[in-house]
Amino acid sequence: MMLRFFAFIVISLAIMPAMAATTTSQALAHKQAGTPVTADNWMISAANPLAVEAGAHILRNGGTAADAMVAVQSVLGLVEPQSSGLGGGAFLVWYDGKTGSITTLDGRETAPMAVTPQLFQDKTGAPLKFFDAVVGGLSVGTPGTPALLQAAHERWGRSPWSSLFDDAISLASDGFDVSARLASLIAGDKDRLARYQPTADYFLPSGIPLQAGDRLKNPAYAKTLHTLAMTGVSSFYRGAIAADIVDTARSPDTNPGLLSAQDLSIYRIKERPAICTSYRGYDVCGMGPPSSGGLTVGQILGLLEPFDLAALGPQSADAWRLIGDASRLAFADRGRYMADSDYVPVPTRGLLDSDYLAERSALLDGSMALNDVDPGNPPFDTALNWSDDESNALPSTSHISIIDPFGNALSMTTTIENAFGSRLMTQSGFLLNNELTDFSFRSHRNGIPIANRVEPGKRPRSSMAPTIVLKDGSVMLVAGSPGGSRIIGYVAKTIIGVLDWGLDAQQSVDLPHLVNRFGVYDLEAGTSASELSASLTALGYKVKVRGLNSGLHIIVKQDGTYFGGADNRREGIALGE
Ligand code: GLY
């Protein structure tokens, strides 16, 4: 095991060429070889080559990372429609190349004003089965992604807004080749996709799932993008597109939801305070509530700070005991305390308080897996009693990392929640999210309210963890991933891979996953992670070997050079010049 990990690192370093620019096929070759793409001026890493190329066109024409992100997201919504798009939400972390400041924007979906905390309960008050809640209009929140695109462009863009959609409009009008991943996800979900006719018409034409390599056009999406390009996103939140969204979400065919024209017209993105944690002399900055991403990654790292992970190395069962139990402790706090801070007081400072973390970290001092893991009592000056959450967050979602020629960096995780979201395709050519199922289906436990319960206008708690790591105020790492609540483990592992184990951008992405959220240790199937199964079992863990489908897209900056890594588990690339 030890030899294999070391061999992996040494071989990768030996074959790493220095390159000034890359083509898409070179980028794919780098990824398969386990070597990062290198560049001096800019770098984009995202989930689909066509989307990355659209962003590259914008940067080559003098655009910023914010401009490029709009182009990348517009293409992702077409070629990877199951993961993110105009019908979903996103969180964005921005590093300003001039001022060195970090800004975070919340484009999370909101619950309709007509919901009650019993939204996902049956008549007896029992929680609905997950997919009974997901499929159809009940799970649809007000989309935030369009407003986030415009807000990012207004703050940090240089290119004309109307120019940012050109590639996506051409691809939607002329067609693109369905990728192998999209085809296999359609085949695997065909029964749910068939439940709503416009969705079936698009993904299952004549009842047959689209195949890899099929040419797919989406003229409705091209028209929507053209409208947004010409008139701005107000045309999304009011008028014909908004009416289409509401009609689709309330369609009597589909478990009708409660979204209204008013919910769309009052939607606003929010600037939130960044959550920054110090780790090994770096500042790890991410997204605060309503995402649990920044706080939970920050807690995991804070709990691990006293331990010498570098000396233990990535091949050590004891390193993974520490990481696994730090994660369990952080997830216990997440379940109790983290939710939309506009609705419930969240002890953000207390959860990252150094004395509190030191007290919790001392629990890791033993040599065996922790038996019981309970939430702690962070310093919290609001006297409220919360019950523990239960909410699902299954792997879908997408992540975009960009550093532009002006030194700005952007980390954005973007989602429609489950793969294909609510399975509702609008007439405007995009899928609607099922983000409301990120709320707790239960509102109370033993009479005590759950922080992440459904409430009107509230944003469901997320696990998305777009992250930017700084060294002495300069960007050192841009990272993020899809993966439901495992996002937190994927991102924490990547940071540890780079900062503690000295892995490069591609090595840290490729490093096999070992993720522990609630006690069971998930080990990535088909990788050397499964070789730790016996040692972790001996330490007292329940172990499960399974596919762990991250989509890490990262950029490391070292000595003025950008190194891009893209996840071999999905179809994306890193591209730079
Ligand atoms: N829906 C995935 C997340 O927000 O974490």
XYZ file of C-alpha atoms and ligand atoms in Angstrom:
582
model
C 0.000 0.000 0.000
C 2.679 2.430 1.092
C 4.795 1.636 -1.979
C 1.850 2.070 -4.281
C 1.011 5.565 -2.949
C 4.624 6.662 -3.210
C 5.003 5.166 -6.706
C 1.915 7.076 -7.798
C 3.380 10.374 -6.611
C 6.906 9.855 -7.953
C 5.793 8.672 -11.412
C 3.393 11.582 -11.733
C 6.066 14.120 -10.877
C 8.537 12.536 -13.297
C 6.247 12.755 -16.335
C 4.889 16.226 -15.631
C 5.834 18.424 -18.606
C 5.891 22.215 -18.396
C 3.465 23.639 -20.952
C 2.486 27.166 -21.855
C -0.869 26.336 -23.417
C -3.028 23.275 -23.926
C -5.621 21.994 -26.346
C -8.620 20.006 -25.175
C -7.101 16.696 -26.239
C -3.845 17.556 -24.474
C -5.868 18.457 -21.383
C -7.599 15.070 -21.484
C -4.239 13.326 -21.910
C -2.871 15.162 -18.862
C -5.852 14.102 -16.820
C -5.556 10.462 -17.816
C -1.819 10.488 -17.154
C -2.407 11.951 -13.709
C -0.479 15.138 -14.446
C -1.734 18.691 -14.020
C -2.134 21.125 -16.893
C 0.216 24.076 -16.439
C -0.128 27.698 -17.542
C 1.184 31.176 -16.776
C -1.753 33.482 -17.556
C -5.038 31.807 -16.774
C -6.620 28.458 -15.988
C -10.159 27.054 -16.099
C -11.200 23.703 -14.684
C -14.805 22.554 -15.108
C -16.982 19.562 -15.847
C -17.188 19.537 -19.641
C -14.667 20.405 -22.379
C -17.200 22.440 -24.404
C -17.977 24.542 -21.353
C -14.297 25.060 -20.554
C -13.637 26.112 -24.161
C -16.474 28.649 -23.991
C -14.838 30.160 -20.909
C -11.435 30.127 -22.637
C -12.879 32.136 -25.576
C -14.003 34.810 -23.127
C -10.638 34.999 -21.331
C -8.725 35.147 -24.633
C -10.903 38.129 -25.596
C -10.003 40.082 -22.474
C -12.760 38.888 -20.165
C -12.474 38.224 -16.450
C -13.129 35.073 -14.466
C -16.659 36.364 -13.824
C -17.295 36.770 -17.558
C -15.835 33.347 -18.296
C -17.943 31.754 -15.564
C -21.146 33.025 -17.229
C -20.073 31.376 -20.488
C -19.033 28.138 -18.733
C -22.295 27.929 -16.784
C -24.400 28.626 -19.891
C -22.777 25.711 -21.712
C -22.891 23.397 -18.682
C -26.652 23.973 -18.504
C -26.861 22.569 -22.039
C -24.311 19.743 -22.162
C -24.528 18.648 -18.515
C -28.196 19.536 -17.888
C -28.562 16.902 -15.174
C -26.193 18.755 -12.844
C -26.701 22.509 -13.003
C -28.339 25.256 -14.996
C -30.669 28.233 -15.115
C -33.261 26.289 -13.125
C -30.944 25.818 -10.127
C -28.786 27.633 -7.608
C -25.112 28.221 -6.858
C -22.575 29.646 -4.416
C -19.633 31.716 -5.594
C -16.362 32.625 -3.846
C -14.429 35.469 -5.486
C -10.849 36.610 -4.917
C -10.143 40.098 -6.196
C -6.735 40.201 -7.881
C -6.293 43.927 -7.134
C -7.401 44.173 -3.527
C -6.807 40.618 -2.325
C -10.291 40.581 -0.791
C -12.651 37.607 -0.745
C -16.371 38.030 -1.470
C -18.981 35.283 -1.333
C -22.321 35.384 -3.148
C -25.305 33.230 -2.289
C -27.459 32.298 -5.284
C -29.233 29.518 -3.418
C -32.854 28.709 -4.239
C -35.582 29.929 -1.880
C -38.660 28.083 -0.665
C -41.960 29.441 -2.015
C -43.751 31.806 0.362
C -46.683 29.379 0.502
C -44.778 26.435 2.052
C -45.178 25.131 5.583
C -42.686 23.063 7.606
C -44.880 20.040 6.750
C -44.116 20.326 2.995
C -42.507 16.888 2.797
C -44.709 15.057 5.282
C -47.748 12.883 4.653
C -51.111 13.399 6.331
C -49.912 11.601 9.455
C -46.838 13.829 9.741
C -44.445 11.088 8.567
C -41.665 12.168 6.176
C -42.274 11.322 2.496
C -39.991 8.826 0.799
C -37.123 10.758 -0.793
C -38.001 10.270 -4.463
C -41.731 10.812 -3.807
C -40.686 14.302 -2.732
C -38.045 14.877 -5.417
C -39.936 14.161 -8.642
C -42.385 16.923 -9.526
C -43.127 20.487 -8.570
C -43.219 20.144 -4.782
C -39.418 20.166 -4.537
C -38.844 23.201 -6.779
C -37.323 26.302 -5.197
C -36.971 29.716 -6.822
C -33.879 29.458 -9.053
C -30.930 31.634 -8.069
C -28.327 30.882 -10.744
C -29.478 33.472 -13.329
C -29.420 36.260 -10.729
C -25.982 35.106 -9.560
C -24.577 35.218 -13.102
C -25.750 38.769 -13.535
C -24.561 39.895 -10.100
C -21.078 38.462 -10.720
C -20.925 40.139 -14.105
C -22.108 43.490 -12.730
C -19.467 43.418 -9.993
C -16.491 41.918 -11.748
C -17.195 41.618 -15.483
C -15.417 43.443 -18.316
C -16.907 41.806 -21.408
C -20.294 42.891 -22.718
C -23.006 40.781 -21.047
C -24.607 40.063 -24.419
C -21.393 38.402 -25.672
C -21.187 35.815 -22.905
C -23.809 33.425 -24.265
C -22.582 33.095 -27.872
C -21.043 29.630 -27.573
C -23.967 28.237 -25.603
C -26.479 29.663 -28.103
C -24.554 28.184 -31.066
C -24.243 24.787 -29.410
C -27.933 24.762 -28.461
C -28.985 25.781 -31.990
C -26.562 23.626 -33.995
C -26.444 20.703 -31.599
C -23.791 18.944 -29.556
C -22.858 15.294 -29.083
C -24.443 13.663 -26.045
C -21.614 12.557 -23.787
C -21.185 9.053 -22.446
C -21.897 10.230 -18.917
C -25.104 12.050 -19.848
C -26.287 9.040 -21.862
C -25.660 6.624 -19.016
C -27.427 8.864 -16.492
C -30.449 9.179 -18.819
C -30.584 5.401 -19.235
C -30.354 4.900 -15.481
C -33.124 7.410 -14.737
C -35.460 6.750 -17.658
C -38.478 5.772 -15.572
C -38.418 9.027 -13.630
C -37.646 11.109 -16.731
C -40.675 9.515 -18.425
C -43.081 10.819 -15.794
C -43.376 14.315 -17.299
C -43.980 14.450 -21.041
C -41.805 17.481 -21.965
C -38.886 15.882 -20.081
C -39.473 12.544 -21.799
C -39.699 14.276 -25.194
C -36.253 15.791 -24.672
C -34.291 12.961 -23.054
C -36.243 9.937 -24.353
C -37.308 10.877 -27.896
C -39.835 8.283 -29.174
C -39.415 6.615 -25.793
C -35.743 5.706 -26.429
C -33.043 7.142 -24.117
C -30.550 9.373 -25.926
C -27.312 7.526 -26.709
C -23.713 8.695 -26.411
C -22.795 10.513 -29.619
C -26.393 11.452 -30.528
C -26.617 15.003 -31.826
C -28.872 16.959 -29.488
C -30.299 20.430 -30.115
C -32.154 22.606 -27.646
C -33.724 25.517 -29.573
C -35.839 26.509 -26.560
C -32.677 26.974 -24.469
C -31.041 28.950 -27.297
C -34.072 31.278 -27.319
C -33.987 31.692 -23.540
C -30.275 32.518 -23.570
C -30.821 34.969 -26.409
C -33.507 36.703 -24.340
C -31.235 36.863 -21.274
C -28.351 38.138 -23.422
C -30.468 40.930 -24.888
C -32.562 41.986 -21.911
C -30.787 40.755 -18.774
C -32.044 38.347 -16.166
C -35.081 40.445 -15.248
C -36.657 38.611 -18.199
C -36.099 35.369 -16.289
C -37.763 36.503 -13.075
C -40.744 38.262 -14.688
C -42.677 37.697 -17.901
C -42.900 34.673 -20.174
C -39.969 32.640 -18.805
C -41.138 33.164 -15.214
C -44.692 32.172 -16.199
C -43.341 29.024 -17.857
C -41.391 28.104 -14.699
C -44.440 28.586 -12.505
C -46.731 26.637 -14.868
C -44.214 23.776 -15.009
C -43.710 23.628 -11.236
C -47.483 23.719 -10.626
C -48.416 21.342 -13.427
C -51.138 19.000 -12.188
C -49.293 16.085 -13.882
C -46.334 16.320 -11.561
C -46.885 16.396 -7.821
C -47.747 20.093 -8.125
C -45.696 22.579 -6.176
C -46.279 25.968 -4.619
C -43.927 28.220 -6.581
C -45.574 31.478 -7.631
C -44.837 34.431 -9.898
C -44.299 36.490 -6.757
C -41.606 34.092 -5.483
C -39.683 34.665 -8.709
C -40.183 38.428 -8.761
C -38.859 38.901 -5.204
C -35.793 36.625 -5.585
C -32.473 38.263 -4.669
C -28.925 36.930 -4.432
C -27.151 37.737 -1.137
C -23.612 38.672 -0.308
C -22.572 36.678 2.777
C -19.564 36.954 5.051
C -16.827 34.558 3.866
C -15.911 31.785 6.296
C -12.114 31.724 6.611
C -10.195 29.233 8.757
C -6.496 29.139 9.364
C -4.825 25.788 8.564
C -1.068 25.132 8.495
C -0.433 28.827 7.967
C -2.910 29.151 5.085
C -6.318 30.841 5.077
C -9.010 28.495 3.812
C -11.989 30.592 2.693
C -15.406 29.284 1.745
C -19.133 29.742 1.792
C -21.053 30.340 4.971
C -24.700 29.584 5.753
C -27.005 28.604 4.165
C -24.221 26.337 2.990
C -22.660 24.092 5.587
C -19.649 23.722 3.276
C -17.314 26.416 4.598
C -18.061 25.757 8.265
C -17.800 21.975 8.062
C -14.605 21.952 5.961
C -13.251 24.611 8.361
C -14.150 22.520 11.406
C -12.564 19.363 9.962
C -9.323 21.205 9.266
C -9.417 22.976 12.639
C -9.849 19.640 14.443
C -6.917 18.153 12.491
C -4.535 21.076 12.976
C -2.857 19.607 16.108
C -2.004 16.340 14.303
C 0.975 15.777 12.025
C -0.797 14.386 8.979
C 2.269 15.064 6.835
C 4.304 12.625 8.900
C 1.544 10.006 8.797
C 1.047 10.299 5.019
C -1.893 9.352 2.800
C -1.229 5.624 3.163
C -1.723 5.586 6.937
C -4.876 4.141 8.518
C -4.248 6.423 11.494
C -4.332 9.498 9.256
C -7.728 8.364 7.981
C -8.909 7.630 11.539
C -8.162 11.251 12.399
C -9.729 12.608 9.208
C -12.747 10.304 9.487
C -13.514 11.133 13.106
C -12.842 14.859 12.626
C -15.405 14.688 9.861
C -17.912 12.821 12.036
C -17.559 15.425 14.795
C -18.031 18.233 12.277
C -21.048 16.512 10.705
C -22.642 16.164 14.153
C -22.422 19.944 14.604
C -23.599 20.484 11.042
C -26.720 18.409 11.688
C -27.659 20.402 14.746
C -26.577 23.956 14.106
C -26.242 24.730 10.401
C -29.086 26.171 8.343
C -30.116 29.431 6.697
C -28.800 32.064 9.121
C -31.484 34.530 7.986
C -34.014 32.267 9.707
C -32.167 30.639 12.576
C -29.223 31.949 14.554
C -26.170 29.889 13.542
C -23.141 29.985 15.866
C -20.731 30.583 12.982
C -18.017 32.119 15.183
C -18.496 29.564 17.935
C -18.218 26.588 15.608
C -14.748 27.767 14.542
C -13.693 29.127 17.932
C -10.154 27.924 18.660
C -10.884 26.846 22.257
C -13.983 24.969 21.139
C -12.099 23.226 18.340
C -9.236 22.348 20.711
C -11.734 20.789 23.135
C -13.380 18.762 20.338
C -10.018 17.877 18.787
C -8.877 16.326 22.079
C -11.526 13.653 21.452
C -9.301 12.409 18.614
C -6.376 11.688 20.909
C -7.115 7.951 21.269
C -6.065 5.238 18.886
C -9.442 3.750 17.948
C -12.509 5.053 16.097
C -14.828 7.098 18.322
C -17.756 5.066 19.610
C -20.329 7.783 19.862
C -20.251 11.142 18.204
C -22.567 13.870 19.437
C -22.820 17.547 18.577
C -20.757 19.810 20.797
C -21.703 23.018 22.581
C -20.006 25.820 20.682
C -19.947 29.262 22.309
C -23.318 30.641 21.329
C -24.909 33.696 22.843
C -28.387 32.878 21.630
C -30.343 30.636 23.973
C -32.001 28.229 21.589
C -32.352 24.514 21.594
C -32.133 22.706 18.238
C -32.837 19.130 17.421
C -30.649 17.072 15.088
C -31.352 17.265 11.406
C -31.906 14.569 8.911
C -31.787 15.555 5.287
C -30.660 13.884 2.131
C -28.182 15.333 -0.315
C -27.415 12.983 -3.147
C -24.577 13.379 -5.627
C -25.278 15.668 -8.565
C -24.049 19.239 -8.989
C -21.007 20.715 -10.784
C -18.004 22.866 -9.956
C -16.148 25.638 -11.829
C -12.677 26.946 -10.868
C -11.101 29.853 -12.771
C -8.074 32.120 -12.378
C -7.995 34.929 -14.955
C -5.136 36.994 -16.419
C -5.937 39.821 -13.953
C -5.181 37.583 -10.982
C -8.838 37.208 -9.979
C -9.937 33.766 -8.844
C -13.428 32.276 -8.824
C -14.720 29.123 -7.183
C -18.364 28.317 -7.875
C -20.348 25.197 -7.077
C -23.606 25.018 -8.977
C -26.521 22.596 -8.837
C -30.056 21.554 -9.591
C -29.617 19.098 -6.634
C -30.455 15.513 -7.656
C -29.412 14.274 -11.125
C -32.031 15.888 -13.442
C -33.412 17.834 -10.457
C -37.194 17.606 -10.174
C -37.255 15.948 -13.641
C -39.363 18.883 -14.857
C -38.237 20.336 -18.191
C -39.588 23.810 -18.848
C -40.710 24.998 -22.272
C -37.745 27.394 -21.956
C -35.273 24.499 -22.352
C -33.901 23.865 -18.856
C -34.651 21.561 -15.955
C -36.066 22.804 -12.656
C -34.245 22.016 -9.424
C -35.414 19.828 -6.547
C -33.395 21.898 -4.063
C -36.149 22.002 -1.425
C -35.409 18.360 -0.589
C -32.160 19.642 0.960
C -34.396 20.800 3.834
C -35.099 18.399 6.668
C -38.314 16.523 5.916
C -39.035 16.438 9.648
C -39.741 19.804 11.233
C -39.290 18.708 14.877
C -37.882 15.839 16.846
C -39.328 15.105 20.313
C -41.005 18.497 20.183
C -37.753 20.372 19.533
C -37.510 22.223 16.199
C -34.888 21.335 13.582
C -32.852 24.315 12.351
C -33.018 23.223 8.688
C -36.804 22.760 8.594
C -38.809 24.108 5.664
C -39.997 27.724 6.026
C -41.338 30.297 3.541
C -38.582 32.153 1.696
C -35.850 30.180 3.464
C -32.820 28.694 1.655
C -32.224 24.972 2.184
C -28.968 24.029 3.845
C -26.319 23.037 1.312
C -23.076 21.085 1.472
C -21.529 22.923 -1.435
C -18.017 24.011 -0.549
C -16.476 26.312 -3.148
C -13.119 27.160 -1.617
C -10.181 29.508 -2.168
C -7.011 28.996 -0.103
C -4.695 31.959 0.431
C -1.073 32.151 1.504
C -0.111 35.567 2.850
C -3.093 37.080 1.034
C -2.342 35.482 -2.366
C -4.308 32.682 -4.014
C -2.709 29.286 -3.607
C -5.589 26.871 -4.312
C -9.046 27.106 -5.895
C -11.183 24.012 -5.316
C -14.639 22.508 -5.156
C -16.667 19.471 -6.147
C -20.125 18.036 -6.596
C -21.129 15.040 -4.496
C -24.002 15.891 -2.114
C -22.878 15.964 1.480
C -19.710 14.049 0.489
C -18.589 17.299 -1.168
C -17.253 18.286 2.242
C -15.035 15.203 2.463
C -13.819 15.548 -1.122
C -12.829 19.172 -0.617
C -11.212 18.600 2.792
C -9.216 15.674 1.369
C -8.024 17.772 -1.554
C -6.831 20.552 0.733
C -5.023 18.033 2.940
C -3.554 16.384 -0.176
C -2.052 19.663 -1.333
C -1.098 21.270 1.994
C -0.092 18.262 4.123
C 0.988 15.673 1.593
C 2.532 17.919 -1.042
C 0.470 16.454 -3.885
C 0.091 18.409 -7.090
C -3.236 19.536 -8.563
C -3.974 16.310 -10.417
C -2.574 13.956 -7.781
C -4.735 15.459 -5.057
C -7.834 15.061 -7.263
C -6.893 11.479 -8.203
C -6.058 10.459 -4.633
C -8.573 7.711 -3.733
C -11.495 8.875 -1.621
C -12.156 7.806 1.962
C -15.197 9.668 3.278
C -16.853 9.438 6.676
C -19.899 11.577 7.477
C -22.107 9.726 9.927
C -20.017 6.725 11.042
C -19.773 4.375 8.074
C -16.443 4.760 6.294
C -16.984 4.938 2.533
C -13.936 3.704 0.594
C -13.708 4.349 -3.115
C -14.252 1.161 -5.096
C -11.692 0.212 -7.710
C -8.905 2.121 -5.991
C -6.236 1.418 -3.401
C -8.548 2.966 -0.777
C -10.202 -0.423 -0.452
C -6.866 -1.817 0.769
C -7.394 0.168 3.984
C -10.617 -1.713 4.632
C -9.136 -4.269 7.053
C -7.131 -1.692 9.035
C -10.090 0.660 9.382
C -12.356 -2.211 10.398
C -9.801 -3.155 13.043
C -9.942 0.433 14.326
C -13.671 0.008 14.911
C -15.283 1.437 11.754
C -18.040 -0.011 9.671
C -16.597 0.123 6.171
C -18.354 0.225 2.830
C -16.515 -0.007 -0.505
C -18.516 1.911 -3.104
C -18.288 4.223 -6.090
C -17.510 7.764 -4.949
C -18.325 10.046 -7.780
C -16.645 13.359 -7.057
C -16.130 16.021 -9.725
C -13.220 17.962 -8.280
C -12.005 20.868 -10.398
C -9.043 22.603 -8.909
C -6.226 25.039 -9.607
C -3.008 25.256 -7.594
C -0.746 28.285 -7.911
C 2.909 27.704 -7.168
C 5.817 30.046 -7.913
C 3.682 32.048 -10.336
C 2.548 29.014 -12.360
C -1.000 27.676 -12.457
C -1.521 23.903 -12.229
C -4.997 22.653 -13.178
C -6.508 19.345 -12.081
C -9.754 17.798 -13.352
C -11.514 14.745 -12.001
C -11.032 11.476 -13.895
C -14.270 10.310 -12.340
C -16.169 12.712 -14.644
C -15.711 14.311 -18.064
C -14.209 17.707 -17.302
C -10.837 19.197 -18.132
C -8.466 21.890 -16.971
C -7.297 24.246 -19.705
C -4.849 27.126 -19.472
C -2.509 29.409 -21.339
N -27.909 20.020 -3.386
C -26.582 19.790 -3.025
C -26.099 20.777 -2.023
O -26.528 21.898 -2.058
O -25.312 20.468 -1.184
